[in-house]
PDB file of C-alpha atoms in Angstrom:
ATOM      1  CA  UNK X  11     -28.920  87.648  -3.315  1.00 90.00           C
ATOM      2  CA  UNK X  12     -25.199  87.258  -3.790  1.00 96.00           C
ATOM      3  CA  UNK X  13     -23.460  86.031  -6.889  1.00 97.00           C
ATOM      4  CA  UNK X  14     -20.535  83.589  -5.735  1.00 98.00           C
ATOM      5  CA  UNK X  15     -17.932  82.415  -8.094  1.00 98.00           C
ATOM      6  CA  UNK X  16     -16.684  78.834  -7.176  1.00 98.00           C
ATOM      7  CA  UNK X  17     -13.224  78.363  -8.700  1.00 98.00           C
ATOM      8  CA  UNK X  18     -12.655  74.379  -9.283  1.00 98.00           C
ATOM      9  CA  UNK X  19     -11.081  71.918 -11.604  1.00 98.00           C
ATOM     10  CA  UNK X  20     -10.434  68.396 -12.354  1.00 98.00           C
ATOM     11  CA  UNK X  21      -9.526  66.439  -9.217  1.00 97.00           C
ATOM     12  CA  UNK X  22     -11.270  68.749  -6.769  1.00 98.00           C
ATOM     13  CA  UNK X  23     -12.771  67.158  -3.793  1.00 98.00           C
ATOM     14  CA  UNK X  24     -16.408  66.278  -4.516  1.00 98.00           C
ATOM     15  CA  UNK X  25     -17.881  67.435  -1.069  1.00 97.00           C
ATOM     16  CA  UNK X  26     -15.612  70.412  -1.030  1.00 98.00           C
ATOM     17  CA  UNK X  27     -17.055  71.555  -4.214  1.00 98.00           C
ATOM     18  CA  UNK X  28     -20.729  70.564  -4.306  1.00 98.00           C
ATOM     19  CA  UNK X  29     -21.703  71.126  -0.816  1.00 98.00           C
ATOM     20  CA  UNK X  30     -20.962  74.874  -0.980  1.00 98.00           C
ATOM     21  CA  UNK X  31     -22.539  74.989  -4.431  1.00 98.00           C
ATOM     22  CA  UNK X  32     -25.829  73.569  -3.044  1.00 97.00           C
ATOM     23  CA  UNK X  33     -25.707  75.510   0.270  1.00 98.00           C
ATOM     24  CA  UNK X  34     -25.344  78.808  -1.733  1.00 98.00           C
ATOM     25  CA  UNK X  35     -28.258  77.887  -3.809  1.00 97.00           C
ATOM     26  CA  UNK X  36     -30.439  76.762  -0.858  1.00 97.00           C
ATOM     27  CA  UNK X  37     -29.682  80.215   0.898  1.00 96.00           C
ATOM     28  CA  UNK X  38     -31.032  81.954  -2.123  1.00 96.00           C
ATOM     29  CA  UNK X  39     -27.589  83.025  -3.884  1.00 97.00           C
ATOM     30  CA  UNK X  40     -26.408  82.221  -7.265  1.00 98.00           C
ATOM     31  CA  UNK X  41     -23.399  79.913  -7.312  1.00 98.00           C
ATOM     32  CA  UNK X  42     -21.492  80.117 -10.468  1.00 98.00           C
ATOM     33  CA  UNK X  43     -18.960  77.205 -11.250  1.00 98.00           C
ATOM     34  CA  UNK X  44     -15.903  78.099 -13.115  1.00 98.00           C
ATOM     35  CA  UNK X  45     -13.021  75.991 -14.273  1.00 98.00           C
ATOM     36  CA  UNK X  46     -10.236  75.856 -17.031  1.00 98.00           C
ATOM     37  CA  UNK X  47     -12.774  75.082 -19.728  1.00 98.00           C
ATOM     38  CA  UNK X  48     -16.543  74.750 -19.711  1.00 98.00           C
ATOM     39  CA  UNK X  49     -16.671  70.907 -19.813  1.00 98.00           C
ATOM     40  CA  UNK X  50     -17.903  69.187 -16.657  1.00 98.00           C
ATOM     41  CA  UNK X  51     -15.037  68.653 -14.322  1.00 98.00           C
ATOM     42  CA  UNK X  52     -14.109  65.369 -12.779  1.00 98.00           C
ATOM     43  CA  UNK X  53     -14.459  65.392  -8.983  1.00 98.00           C
ATOM     44  CA  UNK X  54     -12.757  62.977  -6.799  1.00 96.00           C
ATOM     45  CA  UNK X  55     -13.849  61.464  -3.516  1.00 95.00           C
ATOM     46  CA  UNK X  56     -11.255  61.744  -0.516  1.00 88.00           C
ATOM     47  CA  UNK X  57     -11.524  59.464   2.400  1.00 87.00           C
ATOM     48  CA  UNK X  58      -9.719  58.576   5.449  1.00 80.00           C
ATOM     49  CA  UNK X  59      -9.309  54.719   5.941  1.00 86.00           C
ATOM     50  CA  UNK X  60      -7.712  52.871   8.896  1.00 89.00           C
ATOM     51  CA  UNK X  61      -5.235  51.059   6.684  1.00 89.00           C
ATOM     52  CA  UNK X  62      -3.906  54.098   4.931  1.00 85.00           C
ATOM     53  CA  UNK X  63      -1.600  56.721   6.184  1.00 85.00           C
ATOM     54  CA  UNK X  64      -2.889  59.361   3.723  1.00 81.00           C
ATOM     55  CA  UNK X  65      -6.344  59.852   2.482  1.00 82.00           C
ATOM     56  CA  UNK X  66      -7.605  57.577  -0.472  1.00 82.00           C
ATOM     57  CA  UNK X  67      -8.952  59.017  -3.586  1.00 86.00           C
ATOM     58  CA  UNK X  68     -11.732  57.663  -5.744  1.00 92.00           C
ATOM     59  CA  UNK X  69     -13.687  58.805  -8.785  1.00 91.00           C
ATOM     60  CA  UNK X  70     -16.465  61.267  -8.014  1.00 94.00           C
ATOM     61  CA  UNK X  71     -19.283  62.884  -9.919  1.00 97.00           C
ATOM     62  CA  UNK X  72     -19.000  65.286 -12.747  1.00 98.00           C
ATOM     63  CA  UNK X  73     -19.780  68.895 -11.876  1.00 98.00           C
ATOM     64  CA  UNK X  74     -21.161  71.118 -14.710  1.00 98.00           C
ATOM     65  CA  UNK X  75     -19.208  74.272 -15.376  1.00 98.00           C
ATOM     66  CA  UNK X  76     -20.829  77.668 -16.216  1.00 98.00           C
ATOM     67  CA  UNK X  77     -17.875  79.336 -17.595  1.00 98.00           C
ATOM     68  CA  UNK X  78     -14.232  79.341 -18.154  1.00 98.00           C
ATOM     69  CA  UNK X  79     -11.684  81.133 -16.188  1.00 98.00           C
ATOM     70  CA  UNK X  80     -10.750  83.296 -19.112  1.00 98.00           C
ATOM     71  CA  UNK X  81     -14.507  84.379 -19.410  1.00 98.00           C
ATOM     72  CA  UNK X  82     -14.814  85.523 -15.546  1.00 98.00           C
ATOM     73  CA  UNK X  83     -15.382  89.290 -15.074  1.00 98.00           C
ATOM     74  CA  UNK X  84     -14.581  89.083 -11.316  1.00 98.00           C
ATOM     75  CA  UNK X  85     -16.513  92.530 -10.778  1.00 98.00           C
ATOM     76  CA  UNK X  86     -19.684  90.672 -11.499  1.00 98.00           C
ATOM     77  CA  UNK X  87     -19.458  88.738  -8.265  1.00 98.00           C
ATOM     78  CA  UNK X  88     -19.822  89.419  -4.600  1.00 98.00           C
ATOM     79  CA  UNK X  89     -17.798  86.610  -3.223  1.00 98.00           C
ATOM     80  CA  UNK X  90     -15.382  83.547  -4.058  1.00 98.00           C
ATOM     81  CA  UNK X  91     -15.009  79.953  -2.989  1.00 98.00           C
ATOM     82  CA  UNK X  92     -11.970  77.935  -3.662  1.00 98.00           C
ATOM     83  CA  UNK X  93     -12.589  74.151  -2.830  1.00 98.00           C
ATOM     84  CA  UNK X  94      -9.848  71.669  -2.092  1.00 97.00           C
ATOM     85  CA  UNK X  95      -8.799  68.425  -3.463  1.00 96.00           C
ATOM     86  CA  UNK X  96      -5.905  68.241  -5.891  1.00 96.00           C
ATOM     87  CA  UNK X  97      -7.349  71.049  -7.994  1.00 98.00           C
ATOM     88  CA  UNK X  98      -5.700  73.926  -6.162  1.00 98.00           C
ATOM     89  CA  UNK X  99      -2.202  72.527  -6.810  1.00 96.00           C
ATOM     90  CA  UNK X 100      -2.401  73.349 -10.387  1.00 97.00           C
ATOM     91  CA  UNK X 101      -5.174  76.114 -10.372  1.00 98.00           C
ATOM     92  CA  UNK X 102      -2.650  78.294  -8.464  1.00 98.00           C
ATOM     93  CA  UNK X 103      -0.360  78.606 -11.476  1.00 97.00           C
ATOM     94  CA  UNK X 104      -3.153  79.827 -13.863  1.00 98.00           C
ATOM     95  CA  UNK X 105      -2.823  83.598 -14.775  1.00 98.00           C
ATOM     96  CA  UNK X 106      -6.803  83.913 -14.873  1.00 98.00           C
ATOM     97  CA  UNK X 107      -7.044  82.365 -11.394  1.00 98.00           C
ATOM     98  CA  UNK X 108      -4.468  84.893 -10.307  1.00 98.00           C
ATOM     99  CA  UNK X 109      -6.465  87.884 -11.745  1.00 98.00           C
ATOM    100  CA  UNK X 110      -9.582  86.693 -10.386  1.00 98.00           C
ATOM    101  CA  UNK X 111      -8.457  85.810  -6.774  1.00 98.00           C
ATOM    102  CA  UNK X 112      -6.558  89.124  -6.439  1.00 98.00           C
ATOM    103  CA  UNK X 113      -9.897  91.069  -7.410  1.00 98.00           C
ATOM    104  CA  UNK X 114     -11.582  89.592  -4.383  1.00 98.00           C
ATOM    105  CA  UNK X 115      -8.667  89.926  -1.938  1.00 98.00           C
ATOM    106  CA  UNK X 116      -7.762  93.547  -3.042  1.00 98.00           C
ATOM    107  CA  UNK X 117     -11.413  94.551  -2.576  1.00 98.00           C
ATOM    108  CA  UNK X 118     -11.857  92.898   0.870  1.00 97.00           C
ATOM    109  CA  UNK X 119     -14.809  90.708  -0.617  1.00 98.00           C
ATOM    110  CA  UNK X 120     -15.762  87.416   0.995  1.00 98.00           C
ATOM    111  CA  UNK X 121     -13.530  84.554   0.014  1.00 98.00           C
ATOM    112  CA  UNK X 122     -14.000  80.938   1.284  1.00 98.00           C
ATOM    113  CA  UNK X 123     -11.344  78.337   1.152  1.00 98.00           C
ATOM    114  CA  UNK X 124     -11.629  74.628   1.890  1.00 98.00           C
ATOM    115  CA  UNK X 125      -8.870  72.165   2.683  1.00 98.00           C
ATOM    116  CA  UNK X 126      -6.234  72.473   0.001  1.00 98.00           C
ATOM    117  CA  UNK X 127      -8.052  75.709  -1.123  1.00 98.00           C
ATOM    118  CA  UNK X 128      -5.607  78.098   0.526  1.00 98.00           C
ATOM    119  CA  UNK X 129      -2.870  76.963  -1.536  1.00 98.00           C
ATOM    120  CA  UNK X 130      -4.264  79.373  -4.374  1.00 98.00           C
ATOM    121  CA  UNK X 131      -3.974  82.571  -2.161  1.00 98.00           C
ATOM    122  CA  UNK X 132      -0.746  81.316  -0.640  1.00 98.00           C
ATOM    123  CA  UNK X 133       0.872  81.079  -3.870  1.00 98.00           C
ATOM    124  CA  UNK X 134      -0.179  84.673  -4.885  1.00 98.00           C
ATOM    125  CA  UNK X 135       1.256  86.025  -1.627  1.00 98.00           C
ATOM    126  CA  UNK X 136      -2.333  86.709  -0.314  1.00 98.00           C
ATOM    127  CA  UNK X 137      -2.123  85.015   2.994  1.00 98.00           C
ATOM    128  CA  UNK X 138       0.808  86.971   4.335  1.00 98.00           C
ATOM    129  CA  UNK X 139      -0.341  88.364   7.764  1.00 98.00           C
ATOM    130  CA  UNK X 140      -3.707  86.359   7.467  1.00 98.00           C
ATOM    131  CA  UNK X 141      -5.073  83.622   9.709  1.00 98.00           C
ATOM    132  CA  UNK X 142      -6.187  80.523   8.064  1.00 98.00           C
ATOM    133  CA  UNK X 143      -7.050  76.858   8.402  1.00 98.00           C
ATOM    134  CA  UNK X 144      -6.320  74.440   5.898  1.00 98.00           C
ATOM    135  CA  UNK X 145      -5.884  70.518   5.549  1.00 97.00           C
ATOM    136  CA  UNK X 146      -3.437  69.960   8.453  1.00 97.00           C
ATOM    137  CA  UNK X 147      -0.566  68.673   6.451  1.00 96.00           C
ATOM    138  CA  UNK X 148      -0.231  72.001   4.719  1.00 97.00           C
ATOM    139  CA  UNK X 149       0.385  73.884   7.932  1.00 98.00           C
ATOM    140  CA  UNK X 150       4.136  74.347   6.987  1.00 98.00           C
ATOM    141  CA  UNK X 151       3.080  75.709   3.422  1.00 96.00           C
ATOM    142  CA  UNK X 152       0.684  78.241   4.870  1.00 97.00           C
ATOM    143  CA  UNK X 153       3.193  79.480   7.534  1.00 98.00           C
ATOM    144  CA  UNK X 154       5.958  79.735   4.780  1.00 98.00           C
ATOM    145  CA  UNK X 155       3.380  81.894   2.935  1.00 98.00           C
ATOM    146  CA  UNK X 156       3.168  84.337   5.988  1.00 98.00           C
ATOM    147  CA  UNK X 157      -0.119  83.208   7.430  1.00 98.00           C
ATOM    148  CA  UNK X 158      -0.895  82.004  10.872  1.00 98.00           C
ATOM    149  CA  UNK X 159      -2.288  78.175  10.673  1.00 98.00           C
ATOM    150  CA  UNK X 160      -5.239  77.235  13.061  1.00 98.00           C
ATOM    151  CA  UNK X 161      -6.439  73.883  13.262  1.00 98.00           C
ATOM    152  CA  UNK X 162     -10.225  74.656  13.159  1.00 98.00           C
ATOM    153  CA  UNK X 163     -13.448  73.966  11.315  1.00 98.00           C
ATOM    154  CA  UNK X 164     -14.455  77.744  10.845  1.00 98.00           C
ATOM    155  CA  UNK X 165     -11.493  80.054  10.932  1.00 98.00           C
ATOM    156  CA  UNK X 166     -12.814  83.669  10.090  1.00 98.00           C
ATOM    157  CA  UNK X 167     -10.337  86.524   9.448  1.00 98.00           C
ATOM    158  CA  UNK X 168     -12.059  89.585   8.252  1.00 97.00           C
ATOM    159  CA  UNK X 169     -13.613  88.517   4.964  1.00 97.00           C
ATOM    160  CA  UNK X 170     -11.924  85.137   4.603  1.00 98.00           C
ATOM    161  CA  UNK X 171     -13.491  81.943   6.010  1.00 98.00           C
ATOM    162  CA  UNK X 172     -11.451  78.607   5.809  1.00 98.00           C
ATOM    163  CA  UNK X 173     -11.555  75.100   7.177  1.00 98.00           C
ATOM    164  CA  UNK X 174      -9.626  72.068   7.268  1.00 98.00           C
ATOM    165  CA  UNK X 175     -11.731  69.859   4.854  1.00 96.00           C
ATOM    166  CA  UNK X 176     -15.071  68.288   4.069  1.00 95.00           C
ATOM    167  CA  UNK X 177     -15.682  67.109   7.727  1.00 96.00           C
ATOM    168  CA  UNK X 178     -15.911  70.867   8.633  1.00 98.00           C
ATOM    169  CA  UNK X 179     -18.264  71.990   5.983  1.00 98.00           C
ATOM    170  CA  UNK X 180     -21.282  72.540   8.268  1.00 98.00           C
ATOM    171  CA  UNK X 181     -19.346  74.825  10.508  1.00 98.00           C
ATOM    172  CA  UNK X 182     -17.479  76.449   7.537  1.00 98.00           C
ATOM    173  CA  UNK X 183     -20.826  76.961   5.618  1.00 98.00           C
ATOM    174  CA  UNK X 184     -22.354  78.677   8.718  1.00 98.00           C
ATOM    175  CA  UNK X 185     -19.529  80.969   8.976  1.00 98.00           C
ATOM    176  CA  UNK X 186     -19.029  81.613   5.342  1.00 98.00           C
ATOM    177  CA  UNK X 187     -22.867  82.445   4.927  1.00 98.00           C
ATOM    178  CA  UNK X 188     -22.590  84.851   7.926  1.00 97.00           C
ATOM    179  CA  UNK X 189     -19.792  86.726   6.357  1.00 98.00           C
ATOM    180  CA  UNK X 190     -21.516  86.761   2.900  1.00 97.00           C
ATOM    181  CA  UNK X 191     -24.542  88.275   4.808  1.00 95.00           C
ATOM    182  CA  UNK X 192     -22.622  90.881   6.762  1.00 95.00           C
ATOM    183  CA  UNK X 193     -21.046  92.082   3.463  1.00 95.00           C
ATOM    184  CA  UNK X 194     -24.344  92.300   1.793  1.00 89.00           C
ATOM    185  CA  UNK X 195     -25.724  94.372   4.484  1.00 87.00           C
ATOM    186  CA  UNK X 196     -22.577  96.749   4.185  1.00 85.00           C
ATOM    187  CA  UNK X 197     -23.177  97.314   0.488  1.00 74.00           C
TER     188      UNK X 197
END
Protein backbone atom coordinates (compact mmCIF):
# COMPACT_ATOMS: atom_id res chain seq x y z
CA UNK A 1 0.00 0.00 0.00
CA UNK A 2 1.38 3.39 -1.00
CA UNK A 3 0.70 6.61 0.83
CA UNK A 4 -0.16 9.27 -1.75
CA UNK A 5 -0.38 12.95 -0.92
CA UNK A 6 -3.00 14.96 -2.84
CA UNK A 7 -2.29 18.72 -2.86
CA UNK A 8 -5.41 20.78 -3.39
CA UNK A 9 -7.25 23.93 -2.37
CA UNK A 10 -10.34 25.99 -2.95
CA UNK A 11 -11.41 26.16 -6.61
CA UNK A 12 -9.73 22.86 -7.48
CA UNK A 13 -11.71 20.99 -10.11
CA UNK A 14 -14.03 18.45 -8.49
CA UNK A 15 -13.34 15.46 -10.75
CA UNK A 16 -9.60 16.23 -10.89
CA UNK A 17 -9.55 16.05 -7.08
CA UNK A 18 -12.06 13.38 -6.12
CA UNK A 19 -11.46 10.83 -8.88
CA UNK A 20 -7.79 10.22 -7.96
CA UNK A 21 -8.63 10.04 -4.24
CA UNK A 22 -11.31 7.42 -4.83
CA UNK A 23 -9.24 5.49 -7.41
CA UNK A 24 -6.23 5.32 -5.11
CA UNK A 25 -8.38 4.11 -2.22
CA UNK A 26 -10.07 1.59 -4.50
CA UNK A 27 -6.59 0.30 -5.40
CA UNK A 28 -5.73 -0.27 -1.75
CA UNK A 29 -3.60 2.84 -1.33
CA UNK A 30 -3.93 5.61 1.23
CA UNK A 31 -4.84 8.98 -0.29
CA UNK A 32 -4.12 11.86 2.08
CA UNK A 33 -5.62 15.23 1.17
CA UNK A 34 -3.62 18.33 2.04
CA UNK A 35 -4.57 21.99 1.60
CA UNK A 36 -3.61 25.40 3.02
CA UNK A 37 -5.75 24.68 6.12
CA UNK A 38 -7.66 21.69 7.47
CA UNK A 39 -11.11 23.03 6.70
CA UNK A 40 -12.87 21.28 3.78
CA UNK A 41 -11.96 22.81 0.43
CA UNK A 42 -14.64 24.18 -1.88
CA UNK A 43 -14.31 22.36 -5.19
CA UNK A 44 -15.67 23.62 -8.50
CA UNK A 45 -17.14 21.86 -11.53
CA UNK A 46 -15.71 22.84 -14.89
CA UNK A 47 -17.65 22.01 -18.02
CA UNK A 48 -17.54 22.75 -21.70
CA UNK A 49 -20.70 24.22 -23.14
CA UNK A 50 -21.38 24.97 -26.83
CA UNK A 51 -22.28 28.63 -26.22
CA UNK A 52 -19.07 29.44 -24.31
CA UNK A 53 -15.56 29.97 -25.69
CA UNK A 54 -13.96 28.93 -22.38
CA UNK A 55 -14.97 26.40 -19.78
CA UNK A 56 -17.72 27.26 -17.32
CA UNK A 57 -17.38 26.99 -13.55
CA UNK A 58 -20.05 25.99 -11.07
CA UNK A 59 -19.90 25.27 -7.33
CA UNK A 60 -18.92 21.70 -6.48
CA UNK A 61 -18.76 19.51 -3.39
CA UNK A 62 -16.68 20.06 -0.30
CA UNK A 63 -13.62 17.82 0.01
CA UNK A 64 -12.46 16.92 3.53
CA UNK A 65 -8.83 17.78 4.24
CA UNK A 66 -6.55 15.56 6.32
CA UNK A 67 -3.74 18.01 7.05
CA UNK A 68 -2.44 21.48 6.27
CA UNK A 69 0.56 21.99 3.98
CA UNK A 70 2.63 23.25 6.92
CA UNK A 71 2.12 19.92 8.70
CA UNK A 72 3.16 17.70 5.77
CA UNK A 73 6.29 15.63 6.24
CA UNK A 74 6.85 14.65 2.59
CA UNK A 75 9.16 11.78 3.52
CA UNK A 76 6.05 10.02 4.92
CA UNK A 77 4.60 9.66 1.39
CA UNK A 78 5.39 7.53 -1.65
CA UNK A 79 3.78 9.68 -4.34
CA UNK A 80 2.13 13.02 -5.04
CA UNK A 81 -0.93 14.12 -7.03
CA UNK A 82 -1.63 17.73 -8.02
CA UNK A 83 -5.20 18.16 -9.33
CA UNK A 84 -6.20 20.97 -11.65
CA UNK A 85 -8.77 23.70 -11.56
CA UNK A 86 -7.84 27.18 -10.40
CA UNK A 87 -6.14 26.03 -7.18
CA UNK A 88 -2.67 25.46 -8.73
CA UNK A 89 -2.65 29.10 -9.80
CA UNK A 90 -2.24 30.24 -6.19
CA UNK A 91 -0.84 27.07 -4.60
CA UNK A 92 2.32 27.40 -6.71
CA UNK A 93 3.34 30.44 -4.64
CA UNK A 94 3.05 28.68 -1.26
CA UNK A 95 6.44 27.99 0.40
CA UNK A 96 5.24 24.72 1.93
CA UNK A 97 3.93 23.54 -1.44
CA UNK A 98 7.36 24.27 -2.92
CA UNK A 99 9.05 22.29 -0.14
CA UNK A 100 6.69 19.35 -0.64
CA UNK A 101 6.77 19.24 -4.44
CA UNK A 102 10.56 19.56 -4.62
CA UNK A 103 10.89 16.57 -2.29
CA UNK A 104 9.06 14.30 -4.74
CA UNK A 105 10.86 15.56 -7.85
CA UNK A 106 14.30 15.49 -6.19
CA UNK A 107 13.83 11.85 -5.21
CA UNK A 108 12.27 10.65 -8.46
CA UNK A 109 9.05 9.61 -6.73
CA UNK A 110 5.77 9.31 -8.66
CA UNK A 111 4.07 12.64 -9.35
CA UNK A 112 0.69 12.94 -11.06
CA UNK A 113 -0.55 16.23 -12.48
CA UNK A 114 -3.98 16.84 -13.92
CA UNK A 115 -5.17 19.74 -16.10
CA UNK A 116 -3.74 22.93 -14.49
CA UNK A 117 -1.67 20.87 -12.01
CA UNK A 118 1.57 21.33 -14.01
CA UNK A 119 1.47 25.03 -13.09
CA UNK A 120 2.95 24.09 -9.71
CA UNK A 121 6.11 22.26 -10.85
CA UNK A 122 6.45 24.73 -13.76
CA UNK A 123 6.63 27.67 -11.33
CA UNK A 124 9.31 25.82 -9.36
CA UNK A 125 11.48 25.14 -12.42
CA UNK A 126 10.83 21.40 -12.15
CA UNK A 127 9.42 20.86 -15.66
CA UNK A 128 12.59 21.92 -17.49
CA UNK A 129 13.56 19.11 -19.88
CA UNK A 130 10.44 17.09 -19.04
CA UNK A 131 7.52 16.05 -21.25
CA UNK A 132 4.06 16.87 -19.95
CA UNK A 133 0.41 17.20 -20.82
CA UNK A 134 -1.72 19.99 -19.39
CA UNK A 135 -4.94 21.78 -20.17
CA UNK A 136 -4.21 22.74 -23.81
CA UNK A 137 -4.31 26.54 -23.33
CA UNK A 138 -1.34 26.07 -20.93
CA UNK A 139 0.89 24.87 -23.78
CA UNK A 140 2.82 28.15 -23.93
CA UNK A 141 3.22 28.19 -20.15
CA UNK A 142 4.72 24.70 -19.92
CA UNK A 143 6.93 25.33 -22.94
CA UNK A 144 8.12 28.61 -21.38
CA UNK A 145 8.96 26.54 -18.27
CA UNK A 146 11.24 24.42 -20.47
CA UNK A 147 8.96 21.42 -20.94
CA UNK A 148 7.79 19.65 -24.06
CA UNK A 149 3.99 19.86 -24.29
CA UNK A 150 2.08 16.77 -25.45
CA UNK A 151 -1.66 16.93 -26.14
CA UNK A 152 -2.44 13.51 -24.67
CA UNK A 153 -4.52 11.75 -22.01
CA UNK A 154 -1.74 9.84 -20.24
CA UNK A 155 1.70 11.30 -20.77
CA UNK A 156 4.37 9.43 -18.81
CA UNK A 157 7.82 10.94 -18.36
CA UNK A 158 9.71 8.69 -15.97
CA UNK A 159 8.03 9.15 -12.60
CA UNK A 160 5.66 11.89 -13.79
CA UNK A 161 2.19 11.19 -15.22
CA UNK A 162 0.11 14.05 -16.65
CA UNK A 163 -3.09 14.64 -18.57
CA UNK A 164 -5.16 17.45 -20.10
CA UNK A 165 -8.09 17.38 -17.68
CA UNK A 166 -10.96 15.39 -16.21
CA UNK A 167 -12.08 13.77 -19.50
CA UNK A 168 -8.67 11.97 -19.49
CA UNK A 169 -8.95 10.59 -15.95
CA UNK A 170 -9.51 6.91 -16.89
CA UNK A 171 -6.34 6.86 -19.03
CA UNK A 172 -4.38 9.02 -16.57
CA UNK A 173 -5.45 6.83 -13.67
CA UNK A 174 -4.30 3.60 -15.36
CA UNK A 175 -0.94 5.17 -16.19
CA UNK A 176 -0.47 6.67 -12.72
CA UNK A 177 -1.36 3.40 -11.00
CA UNK A 178 1.18 1.58 -13.21
CA UNK A 179 3.93 4.07 -12.31
CA UNK A 180 2.95 3.79 -8.64
CA UNK A 181 3.09 -0.04 -8.74
CA UNK A 182 6.45 0.01 -10.57
CA UNK A 183 7.87 2.36 -7.91
CA UNK A 184 6.60 0.05 -5.17
CA UNK A 185 8.34 -2.95 -6.77
CA UNK A 186 11.60 -1.00 -6.99
CA UNK A 187 11.72 -0.39 -3.23
